[in-house]
mmCIF file of C-alpha atoms in Angstrom:
data_model
loop_
_atom_site.group_PDB
_atom_site.id
_atom_site.type_symbol
_atom_site.label_atom_id
_atom_site.label_comp_id
_atom_site.label_asym_id
_atom_site.label_seq_id
_atom_site.Cartn_x
_atom_site.Cartn_y
_atom_site.Cartn_z
ATOM 1 C CA MET A 1 126.158 131.633 81.479
ATOM 2 C CA VAL A 2 127.344 128.520 82.716
ATOM 3 C CA SER A 3 127.473 125.608 79.994
ATOM 4 C CA LEU A 4 125.221 122.356 80.480
ATOM 5 C CA VAL A 5 128.043 120.234 81.803
ATOM 6 C CA ALA A 6 129.064 122.855 83.866
ATOM 7 C CA ALA A 7 125.253 123.278 85.261
ATOM 8 C CA TYR A 8 124.701 119.689 85.876
ATOM 9 C CA GLY A 9 128.386 120.091 87.721
ATOM 10 C CA LEU A 10 127.747 122.937 89.788
ATOM 11 C CA LEU A 11 124.735 120.425 90.556
ATOM 12 C CA LEU A 12 126.435 117.670 91.908
ATOM 13 C CA GLN A 13 128.681 119.775 94.548
ATOM 14 C CA PRO A 14 127.779 118.942 98.327
ATOM 15 C CA THR A 15 125.135 120.583 100.006
ATOM 16 C CA ALA A 16 123.629 120.537 103.489
ATOM 17 C CA ARG A 17 120.108 118.138 103.649
ATOM 18 C CA ARG A 18 117.697 118.507 106.413
ATOM 19 C CA PRO A 19 117.811 114.798 108.255
ATOM 20 C CA SER A 20 115.212 112.547 107.473
ATOM 21 C CA PRO A 21 113.562 110.039 109.844
ATOM 22 C CA LEU A 22 113.064 107.569 107.070
ATOM 23 C CA ARG A 23 115.794 108.614 105.126
ATOM 24 C CA ARG A 24 118.301 105.445 103.781
ATOM 25 C CA PHE A 25 121.521 105.757 102.699
ATOM 26 C CA LEU A 26 123.322 103.863 99.713
ATOM 27 C CA SER A 27 126.675 104.009 99.027
ATOM 28 C CA PRO A 28 128.013 102.620 95.479
ATOM 29 C CA VAL A 29 128.892 99.494 97.256
ATOM 30 C CA LEU A 30 125.931 99.029 99.806
ATOM 31 C CA GLU A 31 122.242 97.444 98.861
ATOM 32 C CA ALA A 32 119.467 99.324 97.580
ATOM 33 C CA PRO A 33 116.358 99.959 99.858
ATOM 34 C CA ALA A 34 114.025 97.910 99.036
ATOM 35 C CA PRO A 35 110.723 99.253 97.285
ATOM 36 C CA LEU A 36 108.335 100.074 99.531
ATOM 37 C CA ALA A 37 105.009 97.791 99.404
ATOM 38 C CA SER A 38 102.773 101.618 98.722
ATOM 39 C CA LEU A 39 102.887 105.469 99.436
ATOM 40 C CA LEU A 40 101.002 104.912 102.627
ATOM 41 C CA ASP A 41 104.430 103.381 103.932
ATOM 42 C CA LEU A 42 105.414 107.062 104.252
ATOM 43 C CA ALA A 43 103.172 109.153 102.978
ATOM 44 C CA ASP A 44 102.426 110.748 106.237
ATOM 45 C CA GLU A 45 106.596 111.535 107.215
ATOM 46 C CA TYR A 46 105.523 114.139 104.810
ATOM 47 C CA ASP A 47 103.927 117.812 104.521
ATOM 48 C CA ALA A 48 104.139 118.136 100.757
ATOM 49 C CA PHE A 49 104.531 116.100 97.506
ATOM 50 C CA LEU A 50 106.270 117.506 94.573
ATOM 51 C CA LEU A 51 105.025 115.050 91.899
ATOM 52 C CA ASP A 52 106.048 113.944 88.738
ATOM 53 C CA GLN A 53 103.389 113.479 86.036
ATOM 54 C CA PHE A 54 104.379 111.433 83.102
ATOM 55 C CA GLY A 55 105.360 107.906 84.010
ATOM 56 C CA VAL A 56 104.269 108.715 87.367
ATOM 57 C CA ILE A 57 100.943 108.977 87.452
ATOM 58 C CA HIS A 58 100.163 108.935 83.620
ATOM 59 C CA ASP A 59 101.674 107.848 79.645
ATOM 60 C CA GLY A 60 100.125 111.637 78.802
ATOM 61 C CA LYS A 61 96.545 110.013 78.072
ATOM 62 C CA THR A 62 95.187 107.823 80.384
ATOM 63 C CA ALA A 63 96.215 107.726 84.624
ATOM 64 C CA TYR A 64 97.942 105.136 85.357
ATOM 65 C CA GLU A 65 96.081 102.512 87.559
ATOM 66 C CA GLY A 66 95.539 103.572 91.412
ATOM 67 C CA ALA A 67 97.117 107.211 90.486
ATOM 68 C CA VAL A 68 94.179 108.732 90.621
ATOM 69 C CA ASP A 69 93.080 107.252 93.857
ATOM 70 C CA ALA A 70 96.461 107.875 94.999
ATOM 71 C CA VAL A 71 96.780 111.414 94.641
ATOM 72 C CA CYS A 72 93.486 111.981 96.526
ATOM 73 C CA GLU A 73 94.121 109.904 99.813
ATOM 74 C CA LEU A 74 96.952 112.395 99.974
ATOM 75 C CA GLN A 75 94.802 115.166 99.589
ATOM 76 C CA ARG A 76 92.578 114.094 101.832
ATOM 77 C CA ARG A 77 95.254 113.618 104.310
ATOM 78 C CA GLY A 78 95.618 117.238 103.722
ATOM 79 C CA LYS A 79 99.275 116.718 101.498
ATOM 80 C CA LYS A 80 100.040 119.574 99.514
ATOM 81 C CA ILE A 81 100.819 118.042 95.613
ATOM 82 C CA VAL A 82 102.669 120.491 92.997
ATOM 83 C CA ILE A 83 103.171 118.654 90.140
ATOM 84 C CA ILE A 84 106.855 119.595 89.234
ATOM 85 C CA SER A 85 107.402 118.641 85.391
ATOM 86 C CA ASN A 86 109.922 119.359 82.586
ATOM 87 C CA SER A 87 106.392 119.761 80.234
ATOM 88 C CA SER A 88 107.531 122.281 77.706
ATOM 89 C CA ARG A 89 104.243 123.433 77.803
ATOM 90 C CA ARG A 90 101.898 126.156 79.662
ATOM 91 C CA LYS A 91 100.925 124.895 82.941
ATOM 92 C CA SER A 92 97.150 125.831 81.561
ATOM 93 C CA ASP A 93 97.504 121.986 79.395
ATOM 94 C CA THR A 94 98.801 120.107 82.221
ATOM 95 C CA LEU A 95 95.512 121.419 84.647
ATOM 96 C CA ALA A 96 93.506 119.750 81.781
ATOM 97 C CA ARG A 97 95.087 116.546 81.091
ATOM 98 C CA LEU A 98 94.997 115.972 84.783
ATOM 99 C CA ARG A 99 90.970 117.083 85.268
ATOM 100 C CA SER A 100 89.966 114.911 81.986
ATOM 101 C CA MET A 101 92.089 111.661 83.313
ATOM 102 C CA GLY A 102 90.305 112.836 86.969
ATOM 103 C CA PHE A 103 92.589 113.865 89.254
ATOM 104 C CA GLY A 104 91.846 116.879 91.492
ATOM 105 C CA PRO A 105 90.636 119.191 93.065
ATOM 106 C CA CYS A 106 93.341 121.373 90.817
ATOM 107 C CA GLU A 107 93.924 124.795 91.336
ATOM 108 C CA GLY A 108 91.727 127.880 89.996
ATOM 109 C CA GLU A 109 89.046 125.350 90.594
ATOM 110 C CA GLY A 110 87.515 127.272 93.606
ATOM 111 C CA ALA A 111 86.827 126.436 97.424
ATOM 112 C CA SER A 112 87.720 122.709 98.632
ATOM 113 C CA ASP A 113 88.063 120.717 101.496
ATOM 114 C CA VAL A 114 91.476 119.573 100.562
ATOM 115 C CA PRO A 115 94.787 121.218 99.357
ATOM 116 C CA PRO A 116 94.143 121.608 95.787
ATOM 117 C CA ILE A 117 96.953 120.513 93.778
ATOM 118 C CA SER A 118 99.054 123.105 92.175
ATOM 119 C CA VAL A 119 101.420 122.528 88.758
ATOM 120 C CA VAL A 120 105.354 124.396 87.828
ATOM 121 C CA THR A 121 106.395 123.377 84.597
ATOM 122 C CA SER A 122 109.148 124.057 82.612
ATOM 123 C CA GLY A 123 107.224 125.465 79.994
ATOM 124 C CA ASP A 124 105.623 128.054 82.054
ATOM 125 C CA LEU A 125 108.784 129.352 83.516
ATOM 126 C CA VAL A 126 110.623 129.801 79.835
ATOM 127 C CA TRP A 127 107.487 130.988 79.058
ATOM 128 C CA GLU A 128 106.737 133.785 82.059
ATOM 129 C CA GLY A 129 110.532 134.803 81.947
ATOM 130 C CA LEU A 130 110.385 135.736 78.799
ATOM 131 C CA SER A 131 107.674 137.581 78.665
ATOM 132 C CA ALA A 132 108.839 139.306 82.119
ATOM 133 C CA ALA A 133 112.748 139.268 80.564
ATOM 134 C CA ALA A 134 113.982 140.649 84.205
ATOM 135 C CA ALA A 135 115.809 137.662 85.835
ATOM 136 C CA ALA A 136 118.410 135.256 84.416
ATOM 137 C CA PRO A 137 118.585 133.240 82.501
ATOM 138 C CA PHE A 138 116.006 135.716 80.421
ATOM 139 C CA ALA A 139 117.230 139.089 80.708
ATOM 140 C CA ASP A 140 119.297 139.462 78.247
ATOM 141 C CA LEU A 141 118.148 137.249 75.169
ATOM 142 C CA GLY A 142 116.784 139.576 72.605
ATOM 143 C CA LEU A 143 113.461 139.373 70.569
ATOM 144 C CA ARG A 144 114.095 137.089 68.299
ATOM 145 C CA CYS A 145 114.710 133.261 68.294
ATOM 146 C CA THR A 146 114.558 130.093 65.914
ATOM 147 C CA VAL A 147 112.627 127.781 67.630
ATOM 148 C CA PHE A 148 112.962 123.778 68.101
ATOM 149 C CA GLY A 149 109.228 122.951 68.690
ATOM 150 C CA ASN A 150 106.005 120.342 69.381
ATOM 151 C CA GLY A 151 104.647 121.412 66.295
ATOM 152 C CA GLU A 152 101.025 122.364 67.983
ATOM 153 C CA ASP A 153 101.374 125.260 69.983
ATOM 154 C CA ASP A 154 104.650 126.930 69.556
ATOM 155 C CA GLU A 155 103.690 129.853 66.967
ATOM 156 C CA GLU A 156 101.517 131.365 70.152
ATOM 157 C CA TYR A 157 103.989 130.226 72.656
ATOM 158 C CA VAL A 158 106.106 133.010 71.273
ATOM 159 C CA ARG A 159 104.116 135.283 70.149
ATOM 160 C CA THR A 160 102.522 135.798 73.718
ATOM 161 C CA CYS A 161 105.826 135.682 75.088
ATOM 162 C CA GLY A 162 106.721 138.651 73.050
ATOM 163 C CA ARG A 163 109.319 136.962 71.017
ATOM 164 C CA VAL A 164 109.320 136.345 67.364
ATOM 165 C CA ALA A 165 110.652 133.489 64.854
ATOM 166 C CA VAL A 166 113.386 134.374 62.763
ATOM 167 C CA PRO A 167 115.829 132.309 60.961
ATOM 168 C CA VAL A 168 118.940 131.583 62.198
ATOM 169 C CA ALA A 169 121.071 133.860 60.682
ATOM 170 C CA GLU A 170 118.485 137.004 61.955
ATOM 171 C CA ALA A 171 117.844 135.025 65.574
ATOM 172 C CA ASP A 172 118.924 136.260 69.186
ATOM 173 C CA PHE A 173 119.090 133.219 70.651
ATOM 174 C CA VAL A 174 117.335 129.248 70.214
ATOM 175 C CA LEU A 175 114.301 128.077 72.128
ATOM 176 C CA ALA A 176 114.394 124.185 72.124
ATOM 177 C CA ARG A 177 110.990 122.971 72.996
ATOM 178 C CA GLY A 178 110.962 120.047 71.219
ATOM 179 C CA LEU A 179 111.866 117.728 68.042
ATOM 180 C CA PHE A 180 109.320 117.468 65.928
ATOM 181 C CA THR A 181 109.153 120.865 64.129
ATOM 182 C CA ILE A 182 111.597 123.621 63.305
ATOM 183 C CA LEU A 183 109.998 127.618 64.204
ATOM 184 C CA GLY A 184 111.990 130.183 62.106
ATOM 185 C CA THR A 185 112.564 128.822 58.426
ATOM 186 C CA GLY A 186 110.134 131.100 56.860
ATOM 187 C CA PRO A 187 111.846 133.955 54.414
ATOM 188 C CA ASP A 188 110.763 136.801 56.341
ATOM 189 C CA LEU A 189 108.811 137.879 59.374
ATOM 190 C CA LEU A 190 105.517 138.101 57.786
ATOM 191 C CA ARG A 191 105.944 134.232 56.606
ATOM 192 C CA GLN A 192 107.480 132.099 59.349
ATOM 193 C CA PRO A 193 105.364 128.670 59.119
ATOM 194 C CA PHE A 194 107.247 125.502 60.394
ATOM 195 C CA SER A 195 109.844 123.131 58.680
ATOM 196 C CA PRO A 196 109.764 119.170 59.529
ATOM 197 C CA TYR A 197 112.418 118.287 62.349
ATOM 198 C CA SER A 198 115.056 116.488 60.497
ATOM 199 C CA ALA A 199 118.715 115.440 62.454
ATOM 200 C CA ASP A 200 120.422 117.327 59.251
ATOM 201 C CA ALA A 201 117.900 120.380 59.494
ATOM 202 C CA GLU A 202 119.484 120.374 63.272
ATOM 203 C CA GLU A 203 122.940 120.118 62.509
ATOM 204 C CA GLU A 204 122.512 122.586 59.768
ATOM 205 C CA ALA A 205 120.613 125.030 62.724
ATOM 206 C CA LEU A 206 122.610 124.413 65.142
ATOM 207 C CA ARG A 207 126.222 124.641 63.542
ATOM 208 C CA ALA A 208 124.842 128.383 62.040
ATOM 209 C CA ALA A 209 123.860 129.380 65.578
ATOM 210 C CA LEU A 210 126.928 128.193 67.104
ATOM 211 C CA ALA A 211 129.226 130.812 63.795
ATOM 212 C CA ALA A 212 126.935 133.454 64.635
ATOM 213 C CA ARG A 213 129.083 134.486 67.346
ATOM 214 C CA PRO A 214 132.132 132.893 70.180
ATOM 215 C CA GLY A 215 130.314 130.713 72.095
ATOM 216 C CA GLY A 216 127.173 130.413 69.990
ATOM 217 C CA LEU A 217 123.975 131.730 70.508
ATOM 218 C CA PRO A 218 121.896 131.314 73.836
ATOM 219 C CA LEU A 219 119.904 128.131 73.876
ATOM 220 C CA VAL A 220 117.314 128.149 75.967
ATOM 221 C CA VAL A 221 115.559 124.787 76.643
ATOM 222 C CA ALA A 222 112.464 124.580 77.746
ATOM 223 C CA ASN A 223 112.583 120.768 78.510
ATOM 224 C CA PRO A 224 115.702 118.998 79.839
ATOM 225 C CA ASP A 225 114.710 115.589 79.640
ATOM 226 C CA THR A 226 116.858 113.158 77.325
ATOM 227 C CA VAL A 227 114.800 110.301 77.295
ATOM 228 C CA ARG A 228 110.908 110.515 76.748
ATOM 229 C CA PRO A 229 108.684 108.833 79.953
ATOM 230 C CA ASP A 230 107.691 105.985 77.601
ATOM 231 C CA GLY A 231 111.049 104.676 77.295
ATOM 232 C CA LYS A 232 110.879 104.943 73.266
ATOM 233 C CA ASP A 233 113.444 106.474 71.257
ATOM 234 C CA SER A 234 112.541 109.839 69.360
ATOM 235 C CA PRO A 235 115.000 113.347 69.761
ATOM 236 C CA MET A 236 114.462 114.796 73.210
ATOM 237 C CA PRO A 237 115.703 118.665 73.635
ATOM 238 C CA GLY A 238 117.731 117.839 76.279
ATOM 239 C CA LEU A 239 120.165 115.714 73.766
ATOM 240 C CA LEU A 240 119.964 118.545 71.122
ATOM 241 C CA ALA A 241 121.769 120.804 73.960
ATOM 242 C CA ALA A 242 124.221 117.935 74.454
ATOM 243 C CA ARG A 243 125.031 117.912 70.629
ATOM 244 C CA TYR A 244 124.803 121.792 70.553
ATOM 245 C CA GLU A 245 127.717 121.774 73.891
ATOM 246 C CA ALA A 246 129.745 119.167 71.685
ATOM 247 C CA MET A 247 129.484 121.397 68.503
ATOM 248 C CA GLY A 248 131.355 123.826 70.747
ATOM 249 C CA ALA A 249 128.582 126.143 72.120
ATOM 250 C CA THR A 250 129.546 127.829 75.621
ATOM 251 C CA ASP A 251 125.866 129.091 76.091
ATOM 252 C CA ILE A 252 122.976 126.650 77.157
ATOM 253 C CA ARG A 253 120.440 127.451 79.755
ATOM 254 C CA PRO A 254 118.421 124.670 80.756
ATOM 255 C CA VAL A 255 115.721 125.415 82.798
ATOM 256 C CA GLY A 256 113.500 122.429 84.405
ATOM 257 C CA LYS A 257 114.473 119.167 86.402
ATOM 258 C CA PRO A 258 117.557 119.062 87.902
ATOM 259 C CA HIS A 259 118.042 122.811 88.031
ATOM 260 C CA PRO A 260 117.084 125.016 90.595
ATOM 261 C CA LEU A 261 114.524 127.431 89.587
ATOM 262 C CA ILE A 262 111.903 125.081 88.777
ATOM 263 C CA TYR A 263 112.511 124.002 92.606
ATOM 264 C CA GLU A 264 112.432 127.489 94.012
ATOM 265 C CA ALA A 265 108.786 127.974 91.678
ATOM 266 C CA CYS A 266 107.630 124.782 93.455
ATOM 267 C CA ARG A 267 108.595 126.456 96.752
ATOM 268 C CA ALA A 268 106.854 129.470 95.915
ATOM 269 C CA GLN A 269 103.679 127.293 95.421
ATOM 270 C CA LEU A 270 103.948 125.868 98.978
ATOM 271 C CA ALA A 271 104.087 129.247 100.201
ATOM 272 C CA ILE A 272 100.873 130.510 98.695
ATOM 273 C CA ALA A 273 99.365 127.145 100.288
ATOM 274 C CA GLY A 274 100.836 128.293 103.837
ATOM 275 C CA ILE A 275 104.063 126.196 103.575
ATOM 276 C CA ASP A 276 107.333 126.963 104.732
ATOM 277 C CA ALA A 277 109.637 124.950 102.415
ATOM 278 C CA ALA A 278 112.405 125.466 104.913
ATOM 279 C CA GLY A 279 110.933 124.152 107.677
ATOM 280 C CA ALA A 280 108.616 121.824 105.850
ATOM 281 C CA ARG A 281 108.829 117.828 105.287
ATOM 282 C CA VAL A 282 109.030 117.538 101.127
ATOM 283 C CA ALA A 283 109.809 114.696 99.057
ATOM 284 C CA ALA A 284 109.758 114.665 95.318
ATOM 285 C CA VAL A 285 108.345 111.417 93.619
ATOM 286 C CA GLY A 286 109.459 110.617 90.243
ATOM 287 C CA ASP A 287 110.832 108.275 87.794
ATOM 288 C CA SER A 288 114.186 109.673 86.643
ATOM 289 C CA LEU A 289 116.846 109.412 88.455
ATOM 290 C CA HIS A 290 119.027 111.951 86.411
ATOM 291 C CA HIS A 291 116.014 114.623 87.054
ATOM 292 C CA ASP A 292 113.535 113.687 89.586
ATOM 293 C CA VAL A 293 116.558 112.049 92.104
ATOM 294 C CA LEU A 294 119.538 114.114 91.473
ATOM 295 C CA GLY A 295 116.909 117.453 91.876
ATOM 296 C CA ALA A 296 115.571 116.983 94.706
ATOM 297 C CA SER A 297 119.099 115.380 96.257
ATOM 298 C CA GLN A 298 120.644 119.155 95.086
ATOM 299 C CA ASN A 299 118.008 121.133 95.935
ATOM 300 C CA GLY A 300 117.080 120.404 99.396
ATOM 301 C CA VAL A 301 114.596 117.523 99.812
ATOM 302 C CA ASP A 302 114.413 114.063 99.916
ATOM 303 C CA SER A 303 113.018 111.725 96.804
ATOM 304 C CA VAL A 304 110.588 108.953 96.191
ATOM 305 C CA PHE A 305 111.946 107.004 93.494
ATOM 306 C CA ILE A 306 109.352 104.838 91.160
ATOM 307 C CA CYS A 307 110.980 102.081 89.766
ATOM 308 C CA GLY A 308 107.860 100.909 87.150
ATOM 309 C CA GLY A 309 108.487 104.300 85.048
ATOM 310 C CA VAL A 310 111.559 105.323 82.583
ATOM 311 C CA HIS A 311 113.808 102.693 84.063
ATOM 312 C CA TYR A 312 111.804 99.936 83.826
ATOM 313 C CA ARG A 313 113.906 98.681 81.128
ATOM 314 C CA GLU A 314 117.324 98.091 83.651
ATOM 315 C CA LEU A 315 115.063 96.979 86.637
ATOM 316 C CA GLU A 316 113.483 94.242 83.672
ATOM 317 C CA VAL A 317 109.669 95.516 85.410
ATOM 318 C CA PRO A 318 106.882 96.229 83.450
ATOM 319 C CA GLN A 319 106.626 99.788 83.133
ATOM 320 C CA ALA A 320 103.813 100.994 85.155
ATOM 321 C CA ALA A 321 102.441 97.701 86.616
ATOM 322 C CA ALA A 322 104.463 98.371 90.052
ATOM 323 C CA VAL A 323 105.695 95.020 89.707
ATOM 324 C CA PRO A 324 109.136 95.472 92.211
ATOM 325 C CA PRO A 325 112.257 93.979 90.566
ATOM 326 C CA ALA A 326 114.967 92.248 91.607
ATOM 327 C CA ALA A 327 116.716 93.170 94.623
ATOM 328 C CA ASP A 328 120.034 92.771 92.662
ATOM 329 C CA LYS A 329 118.878 94.901 90.043
ATOM 330 C CA LEU A 330 117.694 97.801 91.667
ATOM 331 C CA ALA A 331 120.805 97.863 93.513
ATOM 332 C CA ALA A 332 123.154 97.314 90.647
ATOM 333 C CA LEU A 333 121.313 100.350 88.966
ATOM 334 C CA LEU A 334 120.973 102.864 92.222
ATOM 335 C CA ALA A 335 124.780 101.799 93.062
ATOM 336 C CA THR A 336 126.525 102.334 88.967
ATOM 337 C CA PHE A 337 124.535 105.672 88.810
ATOM 338 C CA ALA A 338 125.613 106.848 93.083
ATOM 339 C CA SER A 339 129.176 106.425 91.168
ATOM 340 C CA GLU A 340 128.627 108.506 88.551
ATOM 341 C CA HIS A 341 126.612 111.021 90.275
ATOM 342 C CA GLY A 342 128.801 112.167 93.353
ATOM 343 C CA GLY A 343 126.890 109.752 95.894
ATOM 344 C CA CYS A 344 123.504 110.177 95.420
ATOM 345 C CA THR A 345 120.920 107.744 95.845
ATOM 346 C CA PRO A 346 116.768 107.679 96.613
ATOM 347 C CA THR A 347 115.561 108.403 99.882
ATOM 348 C CA HIS A 348 113.013 106.085 98.786
ATOM 349 C CA ALA A 349 111.464 103.446 96.561
ATOM 350 C CA LEU A 350 108.239 102.498 95.014
ATOM 351 C CA ALA A 351 107.601 99.907 92.751
ATOM 352 C CA GLY A 352 104.649 102.101 91.505
ATOM 353 C CA PHE A 353 102.336 105.409 92.963
ATOM 354 C CA ARG A 354 99.784 104.074 93.737
ATOM 355 C CA LEU A 355 98.203 103.071 97.798
#
């Protein structure tokens, strides 16, 4: 398997893109596209939207102002919406969360006059991949793993996909779902309580994983994010992966945006809805340049960058408030990103996801 840096490097290779009638190109030295007034300015230019959730339509507990109305309007116009999320949880968690906030109808709710919302999460893809153990990057993994987890559903997650949590010295691979607890620290297979996460515990576990074999034990990253959607400075699995690689690990397997597997799963959802992704007009909406915009660009779809999300501090705007950033701030942010990522820029920009 390729390393984390190599995986990102592959994504930065030029790929053919379908021209969009509203495509706005930006070189590192040109001005940024002005944030559009509302989602309605581009809604009918696309057949389907791959929609990020955290930092775009809600904060994990509460829907952002106008987000429910915006999603409902897209559905009313016949647009297929697929939530594409780097959540390390199963998609059932996302569906329940969306319904509790007023989004819907969603998949599994029976017949509807509008296209239901579908959900693809990186955590679900990892669970399905580990359960089937039939294809890369899961087919060659063993049964025993040490888990960096969220501290809530890790034991059930591991058990139901047919794996068992063990100490690093007995593990076949490491699974990173979160950085709140470590599952696999007990003395035997019958006693595997989680222990609290700490930087020291992480380093000890990663060094043991690195020493287990040349290049280290495989690390499956179920959430490759490096920054929390709310911008808070807390540990993320993507940073753990970077630290493991810095130690010398060579077998790191990230699942989620910006990597291809999650976009393949989204295309499968579009196909179920009768949409041929190869010929359809598809846009990915998100607030992360490094995950949403880069992932869309390298996987053949347009992108809509939400300014009031994870980059709100750099743009000096209130988070989730749909306040347009100053043109020079947006231009500088996008120019810097483009210069570091092979000229990649968003197709469109919105101050916030609302009508």
